[in-house]
Amino acid sequence: DTAVSQTPKYLVTQMGNDKSIKCEQNLGHDTMYWYKQDSKKFLKIMFSYNNKELIINETVPNRFSPKSPDKAHLNLHINSLELGDSAVYFCASTDTGELFFGEGSRLTVL
Amino acid sequence: SQKIEQNSEALNIQEGKTATLTCNYTNYSPAYLQWYRQDPGRGPVFLLLIRENEKEKRKERLKVTFDTTLKQSLFHITASQPADSATYLCAPRLGGYQKVTFGTGTKLQVIP
């Protein structure tokens, strides 16, 4: 019974396309995040939502748009994909500060 | 700007020895510091949290120290095992949990 699940696990697409990654958590947490991990393995925060409201936006390009339809879901839509968007995207959730991560979605832009 | 640095990109250690990983931070004063483990192809997994008023925290073979004067945390794994091989990430956190920022990570390899 997966706590934080992301789909798809792998995504290969062409430059200029639009794609979405979905995240769901069944832990009852109020806060969810998107992190990006680049090829150098550096894990960088992108967005955070608390009870469906955006509370952190870390100077991410406007091509990235998170959406939280309810507090158990946080999706990430990316427009006009660029080569530099290739990375592993992790979703995480918390209620006490300890983060629970999903398994990651590896995005490859060709 | 806030900066979090962890020692070296990779640390090789003989099985049975104590591994010591370092996390240094600058330009802020976290109220908490967390350590996570990440295996290849997996998401990070929480290990330990230490508060600014705690000097040391232990959990089984793991020990974390937090020196707010030096702005440093040390993470120790005693009696290391090959199964401890992974990347370890420190994550200082300000009060409140909305923003959790990660260090660069240290890849630990325990050699049998």
XYZ file of N, CA and C in Angstrom:
666
model
N 0.857 -1.189 0.000
C 0.000 0.000 0.000
C 0.898 1.247 0.000
N 1.135 1.811 -1.191
C 2.095 2.888 -1.344
C 1.607 4.161 -0.694
N 2.478 4.833 0.076
C 2.098 6.034 0.791
C 2.037 7.246 -0.151
N 3.119 7.437 -0.935
C 3.177 8.520 -1.903
C 3.456 7.889 -3.266
N 2.528 8.026 -4.169
C 2.694 7.386 -5.474
C 2.697 8.419 -6.579
N 3.589 8.207 -7.531
C 3.726 9.127 -8.662
C 3.540 8.349 -9.950
N 2.929 9.009 -10.924
C 2.816 8.409 -12.257
C 3.014 9.496 -13.304
N 3.703 9.193 -14.407
C 4.362 7.911 -14.672
C 5.723 7.832 -14.009
N 6.307 6.673 -13.963
C 7.647 6.499 -13.404
C 8.714 6.959 -14.410
N 8.444 6.722 -15.676
C 9.352 7.150 -16.737
C 8.550 7.911 -17.792
N 9.176 8.943 -18.338
C 8.528 9.765 -19.347
C 9.596 10.239 -20.325
N 9.448 9.849 -21.581
C 10.377 10.291 -22.626
C 9.566 11.069 -23.649
N 10.029 12.276 -23.960
C 9.236 13.130 -24.841
C 10.133 14.059 -25.632
N 9.555 14.694 -26.628
C 10.307 15.617 -27.477
C 10.255 17.022 -26.910
N 11.267 17.787 -27.236
C 11.290 19.215 -26.886
C 10.043 19.890 -27.408
N 9.507 20.800 -26.639
C 8.354 21.570 -27.073
C 7.015 20.968 -26.669
N 7.025 19.687 -26.279
C 5.771 19.046 -25.864
C 5.353 19.511 -24.475
N 4.089 19.191 -24.139
C 3.547 19.452 -22.811
C 3.289 18.108 -22.146
N 3.665 18.010 -20.865
C 3.459 16.743 -20.154
C 3.048 17.008 -18.709
N 2.445 15.990 -18.109
C 2.030 16.089 -16.710
C 2.533 14.893 -15.911
N 2.820 15.155 -14.645
C 3.166 14.097 -13.691
C 2.167 14.204 -12.544
N 1.671 13.043 -12.123
C 0.659 13.057 -11.067
C 1.227 12.497 -9.769
N 0.719 12.993 -8.656
C 1.146 12.518 -7.348
C -0.054 12.396 -6.425
N -0.088 11.297 -5.689
C -1.146 11.077 -4.714
C -0.554 10.544 -3.428
N -1.037 11.038 -2.294
C -0.586 10.482 -1.017
C -1.812 10.050 -0.200
N -1.648 8.897 0.466
C -2.740 8.353 1.276
C -2.416 8.418 2.762
N -1.560 9.377 3.129
C -1.118 9.513 4.523
C -1.936 10.533 5.300
N -2.808 11.237 4.617
C -3.605 12.259 5.285
C -2.838 13.529 5.594
N -1.698 13.723 4.926
C -0.875 14.898 5.170
C -1.487 16.147 4.536
N -1.182 17.301 5.163
C -1.695 18.570 4.642
C -0.748 19.212 3.631
N 0.531 18.907 3.720
C 1.540 19.598 2.911
C 2.179 18.647 1.908
N 2.259 19.118 0.677
C 2.881 18.332 -0.386
C 3.889 19.190 -1.143
N 4.868 18.525 -1.761
C 5.961 19.212 -2.430
C 6.261 18.573 -3.788
N 6.888 19.387 -4.624
C 7.608 18.873 -5.790
C 9.064 19.263 -5.665
N 9.937 18.278 -5.852
C 11.377 18.492 -5.888
C 11.909 18.026 -7.241
N 12.995 18.664 -7.671
C 13.666 18.252 -8.897
C 15.069 17.781 -8.531
N 15.455 16.602 -9.046
C 16.814 16.103 -8.813
C 17.507 15.994 -10.165
N 18.557 16.813 -10.333
C 19.231 16.856 -11.629
C 20.282 15.759 -11.746
N 21.033 15.820 -12.824
C 22.007 14.758 -13.109
C 23.124 14.695 -12.075
N 23.345 15.806 -11.375
C 24.355 15.816 -10.316
C 23.770 15.400 -8.980
N 22.549 14.947 -8.999
C 21.859 14.400 -7.823
C 21.465 15.454 -6.801
N 21.535 16.739 -7.189
C 21.137 17.779 -6.248
C 19.615 17.868 -6.221
N 19.058 17.796 -5.009
C 17.609 17.786 -4.823
C 17.144 19.199 -4.494
N 16.368 19.778 -5.407
C 15.993 21.184 -5.255
C 14.479 21.338 -5.152
N 14.038 22.100 -4.170
C 12.602 22.292 -3.989
C 12.052 23.175 -5.107
N 10.862 22.818 -5.591
C 10.205 23.615 -6.624
C 8.967 24.303 -6.051
N 8.063 23.505 -5.529
C 6.792 24.016 -5.031
C 6.402 23.303 -3.741
N 5.581 24.023 -2.951
C 4.951 23.384 -1.816
C 3.511 23.873 -1.720
N 2.616 22.949 -1.403
C 1.209 23.253 -1.197
C 0.810 22.818 0.198
N -0.029 23.634 0.827
C -0.598 23.263 2.107
C -2.109 23.368 1.991
N -2.787 22.254 2.158
C -4.256 22.248 2.026
C -4.723 22.909 0.727
N -4.133 22.510 -0.349
C -4.482 22.954 -1.715
C -4.012 24.363 -2.044
N -3.326 25.018 -1.120
C -2.870 26.377 -1.409
C -1.364 26.416 -1.613
N -0.928 27.150 -2.634
C 0.497 27.285 -2.922
C 1.150 28.131 -1.843
N 2.217 27.597 -1.206
C 2.907 28.358 -0.182
C 4.381 28.581 -0.515
N 4.944 27.770 -1.389
C 6.325 27.970 -1.821
C 6.386 27.829 -3.336
N 7.033 28.806 -3.971
C 7.307 28.736 -5.397
C 8.735 29.223 -5.546
N 9.641 28.292 -5.790
C 11.067 28.625 -5.773
C 11.569 29.068 -7.137
N 11.157 30.208 -7.580
C 11.622 30.798 -8.849
C 11.701 29.767 -9.959
N 10.638 29.042 -10.092
C 10.542 28.047 -11.153
C 9.926 28.726 -12.378
N 10.407 28.420 -13.597
C 9.823 29.039 -14.795
C 8.315 28.841 -14.874
N 7.647 29.798 -15.489
C 6.186 29.751 -15.624
C 5.693 28.555 -16.419
N 6.598 27.901 -17.120
C 6.198 26.708 -17.884
C 5.768 25.569 -16.945
N 6.180 25.663 -15.677
C 5.806 24.655 -14.698
C 4.588 25.152 -13.932
N 3.536 24.366 -13.943
C 2.343 24.782 -13.203
C 1.832 23.615 -12.355
N 1.947 23.775 -11.042
C 1.402 22.759 -10.145
C -0.101 22.972 -9.975
N -0.773 21.857 -9.675
C -2.214 21.957 -9.395
C -2.559 20.960 -8.302
N -3.325 21.434 -7.333
C -3.717 20.558 -6.232
C -5.236 20.523 -6.156
N -5.876 19.512 -6.767
C -7.337 19.442 -6.752
C -7.901 19.167 -5.358
N -7.134 18.479 -4.532
C -7.495 18.256 -3.135
C -6.198 17.994 -2.386
N -6.250 17.906 -1.072
C -4.989 17.874 -0.321
C -4.242 16.554 -0.468
N -4.868 15.553 -1.073
C -4.184 14.274 -1.284
C -3.478 14.197 -2.633
N -3.690 15.191 -3.484
C -3.139 15.162 -4.836
C -2.396 16.443 -5.152
N -1.250 16.283 -5.808
C -0.499 17.434 -6.309
C 0.111 17.032 -7.643
N -0.376 17.662 -8.695
C 0.081 17.328 -10.036
C 1.008 18.421 -10.545
N 1.848 18.047 -11.494
C 2.804 18.999 -12.078
C 2.655 18.963 -13.589
N 2.300 20.099 -14.162
C 2.174 20.195 -15.610
C 3.325 21.045 -16.140
N 3.952 20.563 -17.202
C 5.084 21.290 -17.778
C 4.788 21.576 -19.246
N 4.819 22.854 -19.589
C 4.591 23.274 -20.983
C 5.912 23.466 -21.708
N 5.865 23.295 -23.015
C 7.014 23.625 -23.878
C 8.319 23.070 -23.310
N 8.367 21.792 -23.161
C 9.514 21.147 -22.517
C 10.831 21.492 -23.199
N 11.858 21.684 -22.361
C 13.206 21.988 -22.839
C 14.156 20.875 -22.396
N 15.318 20.818 -23.063
C 16.297 19.785 -22.726
C 16.676 19.836 -21.242
N 16.789 21.048 -20.711
C 17.199 21.226 -19.315
C 16.170 20.762 -18.303
N 14.981 20.412 -18.777
C 13.959 19.906 -17.867
C 14.168 18.427 -17.556
N 15.075 17.800 -18.286
C 15.371 16.381 -18.028
C 15.909 16.228 -16.613
N 15.260 15.400 -15.832
C 15.612 15.227 -14.420
C 14.680 14.178 -13.833
N 14.898 13.897 -12.549
C 13.933 13.078 -11.811
C 13.131 14.020 -10.926
N 11.820 13.927 -11.009
C 10.940 14.782 -10.231
C 10.334 13.939 -9.102
N 10.502 14.455 -7.883
C 9.990 13.744 -6.711
C 8.864 14.533 -6.077
N 7.838 13.802 -5.730
C 6.750 14.338 -4.931
C 6.990 13.914 -3.486
N 6.597 14.747 -2.536
C 6.749 14.398 -1.127
C 5.587 14.995 -0.348
N 5.337 14.440 0.833
C 4.298 14.994 1.694
C 4.769 14.948 3.133
N 4.120 15.748 3.975
C 4.464 15.778 5.389
C 3.313 16.335 6.214
N 3.333 15.975 7.508
C 2.477 16.701 8.444
C 3.283 17.169 9.659
N 4.440 16.559 9.884
C 5.264 16.921 11.038
C 6.622 17.487 10.643
N 6.908 17.541 9.358
C 8.219 17.993 8.909
C 9.060 16.876 8.346
N 8.793 15.633 8.763
C 9.468 14.486 8.168
C 8.830 14.234 6.803
N 9.652 14.292 5.755
C 9.109 14.151 4.405
C 9.008 12.688 3.994
N 7.901 12.353 3.363
C 7.712 11.046 2.758
C 7.734 11.266 1.250
N 8.676 10.597 0.591
C 8.863 10.804 -0.841
C 8.240 9.682 -1.658
N 7.840 10.056 -2.873
C 7.475 9.051 -3.855
C 8.735 8.469 -4.475
N 8.555 7.548 -5.411
C 9.698 6.871 -6.024
C 10.327 7.684 -7.163
N 9.711 8.779 -7.511
C 10.293 9.638 -8.544
C 9.735 9.366 -9.931
N 9.757 10.398 -10.753
C 9.357 10.293 -12.165
C 10.514 10.814 -12.996
N 11.108 9.914 -13.768
C 12.269 10.303 -14.579
C 11.799 10.840 -15.917
N 12.053 12.118 -16.129
C 11.661 12.798 -17.369
C 12.881 12.963 -18.256
N 12.778 12.490 -19.472
C 13.850 12.667 -20.455
C 13.291 13.438 -21.639
N 13.903 14.577 -21.918
C 13.475 15.409 -23.039
C 14.510 15.282 -24.153
N 14.040 14.872 -25.324
C 14.953 14.631 -26.463
C 14.929 15.797 -27.452
N 23.522 34.154 0.446
C 22.419 33.210 0.287
C 22.681 31.951 1.126
N 21.619 31.242 1.443
C 21.751 30.040 2.258
C 22.495 28.959 1.473
N 23.369 28.275 2.192
C 24.173 27.249 1.543
C 24.286 26.034 2.466
N 24.181 24.846 1.888
C 24.329 23.610 2.654
C 25.359 22.756 1.934
N 26.417 22.382 2.641
C 27.478 21.595 2.015
C 27.721 20.316 2.800
N 27.890 19.242 2.054
C 28.220 17.964 2.679
C 29.584 17.519 2.192
N 30.286 16.776 3.047
C 31.689 16.477 2.756
C 31.845 15.517 1.611
N 32.643 15.896 0.695
C 33.060 15.110 -0.458
C 31.886 14.461 -1.184
N 32.138 14.108 -2.378
C 31.097 13.471 -3.171
C 30.948 12.008 -2.811
N 32.045 11.362 -2.401
C 31.981 9.946 -2.083
C 32.881 9.640 -0.904
N 32.436 8.710 -0.089
C 33.216 8.293 1.070
C 33.268 6.772 1.068
N 34.494 6.214 1.000
C 34.660 4.765 1.032
C 35.161 4.358 2.402
N 34.562 3.311 2.952
C 34.936 2.891 4.292
C 34.879 1.378 4.388
N 35.736 0.826 5.214
C 35.784 -0.624 5.406
C 34.627 -1.069 6.300
N 34.078 -2.204 5.973
C 33.010 -2.772 6.787
C 33.453 -2.888 8.244
N 32.546 -2.528 9.150
C 32.848 -2.621 10.574
C 33.349 -1.325 11.183
N 33.835 -0.423 10.330
C 34.325 0.866 10.826
C 33.167 1.841 10.999
N 33.466 2.980 11.631
C 32.464 4.033 11.792
C 32.588 5.034 10.650
N 31.477 5.275 9.990
C 31.438 6.286 8.924
C 30.972 7.595 9.536
N 31.654 8.683 9.186
C 31.268 10.006 9.677
C 31.054 10.931 8.492
N 29.838 11.462 8.396
C 29.478 12.366 7.312
C 29.230 13.748 7.900
N 29.613 14.769 7.139
C 29.537 16.137 7.639
C 28.541 16.964 6.844
N 27.820 17.818 7.550
C 26.905 18.756 6.912
C 27.184 20.136 7.491
N 27.582 21.069 6.641
C 27.822 22.451 7.062
C 26.826 23.379 6.380
N 26.321 24.345 7.125
C 25.366 25.275 6.533
C 25.796 26.709 6.868
N 25.439 27.613 5.992
C 25.802 29.025 6.197
C 24.610 29.919 5.901
N 24.639 31.062 6.529
C 23.668 32.138 6.291
C 22.244 31.835 6.719
N 22.065 30.880 7.607
C 20.783 30.776 8.290
C 20.919 29.915 9.539
N 19.881 29.947 10.352
C 19.893 29.251 11.638
C 18.715 28.308 11.705
N 18.926 27.069 11.280
C 17.810 26.111 11.293
C 17.426 25.711 12.709
N 16.151 25.489 12.893
C 15.657 25.021 14.190
C 15.761 23.502 14.296
N 15.824 22.861 13.136
C 15.894 21.403 13.079
C 16.858 21.001 11.972
N 17.350 19.787 12.095
C 18.165 19.262 11.008
C 17.794 17.794 10.832
N 17.497 17.436 9.589
C 17.089 16.069 9.291
C 18.156 15.392 8.445
N 18.215 14.093 8.545
C 19.069 13.273 7.684
C 18.206 12.245 6.970
N 18.515 12.101 5.675
C 17.779 11.157 4.831
C 18.777 10.245 4.136
N 18.273 9.073 3.753
C 19.057 8.131 2.966
C 18.383 7.976 1.614
N 19.205 7.964 0.546
C 18.654 7.731 -0.787
C 19.427 6.621 -1.481
N 18.702 5.605 -1.894
C 19.280 4.519 -2.682
C 19.061 4.810 -4.165
N 19.917 4.257 -5.045
C 19.785 4.538 -6.489
C 18.395 4.202 -7.003
N 17.809 5.137 -7.734
C 16.501 4.916 -8.333
C 15.335 4.990 -7.358
N 15.599 5.430 -6.148
C 14.534 5.508 -5.132
C 14.425 6.926 -4.587
N 13.318 7.199 -3.902
C 13.185 8.481 -3.244
C 13.906 8.480 -1.903
N 14.273 9.656 -1.404
C 14.923 9.733 -0.090
C 14.010 9.196 1.007
N 14.633 8.606 2.023
C 13.899 8.067 3.170
C 14.414 8.729 4.438
N 13.503 9.228 5.251
C 13.863 9.915 6.501
C 14.541 8.957 7.470
N 15.622 9.463 8.120
C 16.332 8.661 9.124
C 16.196 9.246 10.524
N 16.620 10.494 10.677
C 16.694 11.099 12.006
C 16.426 12.589 11.917
N 15.908 13.130 13.016
C 15.748 14.568 13.158
C 16.390 14.986 14.474
N 17.114 16.105 14.463
C 17.688 16.644 15.687
C 17.299 18.107 15.793
N 16.953 18.548 16.991
C 16.521 19.921 17.211
C 17.713 20.777 17.644
N 17.565 22.078 17.510
C 18.689 22.978 17.804
C 19.100 22.940 19.264
N 18.181 22.554 20.153
C 18.531 22.490 21.577
C 19.017 21.097 21.992
N 19.190 20.205 21.015
C 19.715 18.870 21.286
C 21.140 18.791 20.743
N 22.023 18.228 21.531
C 23.414 18.099 21.081
C 23.602 16.820 20.275
N 22.852 15.803 20.646
C 23.085 14.484 20.058
C 21.784 13.692 20.026
N 21.663 12.860 18.985
C 20.496 11.977 18.870
C 20.976 10.632 18.356
N 20.404 9.570 18.910
C 20.834 8.226 18.472
C 19.634 7.387 18.056
N 19.902 6.507 17.110
C 18.897 5.535 16.702
C 19.638 4.304 16.199
N 19.618 3.266 16.995
C 20.321 2.019 16.660
C 21.798 2.341 16.369
N 22.292 2.068 15.165
C 23.717 2.322 14.874
C 23.974 3.732 14.374
N 22.957 4.562 14.366
C 23.089 5.927 13.853
C 23.214 6.920 14.998
N 24.058 7.934 14.781
C 24.180 9.014 15.751
C 24.332 10.322 14.996
N 23.588 11.333 15.432
C 23.664 12.652 14.812
C 24.014 13.672 15.884
N 24.908 14.593 15.555
C 25.192 15.719 16.432
C 24.853 17.009 15.705
N 24.591 18.053 16.480
C 24.154 19.327 15.905
C 24.853 20.439 16.689
N 25.782 21.133 16.047
C 26.528 22.214 16.703
C 26.109 23.525 16.042
N 25.252 24.285 16.725
C 24.727 25.515 16.133
C 25.780 26.624 16.111
N 26.818 26.487 16.932
C 27.902 27.487 16.917
C 28.771 27.291 15.683
N 29.128 26.046 15.429
C 29.933 25.719 14.249
C 29.090 25.670 12.980
N 27.774 25.651 13.140
C 26.847 25.495 12.018
C 27.155 24.199 11.271
N 27.139 23.137 12.058
C 27.536 21.851 11.503
C 26.777 20.707 12.171
N 26.495 19.683 11.371
C 25.943 18.439 11.899
C 26.835 17.295 11.432
N 27.073 16.351 12.331
C 27.813 15.146 11.974
C 26.871 13.954 12.068
N 27.005 13.059 11.110
C 26.160 11.865 11.047
C 27.093 10.664 11.083
N 26.918 9.812 12.093
C 27.795 8.670 12.271
C 27.022 7.372 12.083
N 27.646 6.430 11.396
C 27.114 5.064 11.317
C 28.180 4.161 11.912
N 27.874 3.568 13.043
C 28.849 2.678 13.674
C 28.686 1.261 13.125
N 29.766 0.496 13.208
C 29.766 -0.892 12.724
C 29.145 -0.966 11.333
N 29.681 -0.170 10.427
C 29.061 -0.037 9.099
C 29.015 -1.377 8.352
N 27.990 -1.511 7.535
C 27.741 -2.735 6.770
C 27.590 -2.374 5.295
N 27.880 -3.294 4.401
C 27.674 -3.000 2.967
C 26.263 -2.498 2.665
N 25.275 -2.964 3.421
C 23.896 -2.515 3.214
C 23.693 -1.040 3.560
N 24.664 -0.432 4.229
C 24.589 1.004 4.538
C 25.006 1.849 3.350
N 25.528 1.229 2.306
C 25.968 1.970 1.123
C 24.767 2.658 0.487
N 24.877 3.969 0.354
C 23.778 4.792 -0.166
C 24.268 6.231 -0.188
N 23.421 7.133 -0.656
C 23.698 8.568 -0.551
C 22.931 9.113 0.645
N 23.618 9.898 1.455
C 23.005 10.464 2.657
C 22.880 11.972 2.483
N 21.690 12.462 2.766
C 21.365 13.872 2.552
C 21.024 14.515 3.878
N 21.600 15.703 4.115
C 21.166 16.453 5.288
C 20.186 17.522 4.832
N 19.288 17.887 5.732
C 18.235 18.847 5.387
C 17.953 19.742 6.589
N 18.672 20.863 6.681
C 18.359 21.817 7.752
C 16.995 22.436 7.496
N 16.303 22.721 8.555
C 14.944 23.219 8.402
C 14.703 24.359 9.370
N 14.132 25.437 8.864
C 13.748 26.540 9.739
C 12.510 26.117 10.515
N 12.120 26.887 11.466
C 10.894 26.596 12.194
C 9.726 26.541 11.232
N 8.822 25.648 11.462
C 7.776 25.402 10.463
C 8.352 24.436 9.461
N 7.519 23.751 8.765
C 8.036 22.678 7.914
C 7.770 22.910 6.454
N 7.334 24.095 6.093
C 6.963 24.278 4.707
C 8.140 24.130 3.757
N 9.303 24.660 4.152
C 10.434 24.581 3.245
C 11.520 23.703 3.825
N 11.808 22.625 3.169
C 12.891 21.730 3.572
C 13.910 21.719 2.442
N 15.109 22.210 2.733
C 16.159 22.341 1.722
C 17.219 21.285 1.971
N 17.691 20.659 0.913
C 18.628 19.545 1.039
C 20.052 19.950 0.698
N 20.987 19.267 1.349
C 22.392 19.414 1.016
C 22.730 18.653 -0.243
N 23.994 18.725 -0.616
C 24.463 18.129 -1.862
C 24.564 16.612 -1.797
N 24.547 16.061 -0.598
C 24.592 14.604 -0.443
C 25.997 14.054 -0.408
N 26.192 12.987 0.353
C 27.452 12.247 0.373
C 27.151 10.797 0.046
N 27.855 10.284 -0.961
C 27.680 8.880 -1.339
C 28.620 8.022 -0.503
N 28.065 7.153 0.279
C 28.850 6.270 1.142
C 28.931 4.880 0.523
N 30.151 4.362 0.440
C 30.360 3.004 -0.041
C 31.055 2.223 1.061
N 30.409 1.180 1.584
C 31.007 0.339 2.614
C 31.555 -0.909 1.929
N 32.863 -1.078 2.070
C 33.546 -2.162 1.357
C 33.657 -3.385 2.254
N 33.225 -4.558 1.760
C 33.275 -5.774 2.600
C 34.716 -6.164 2.905
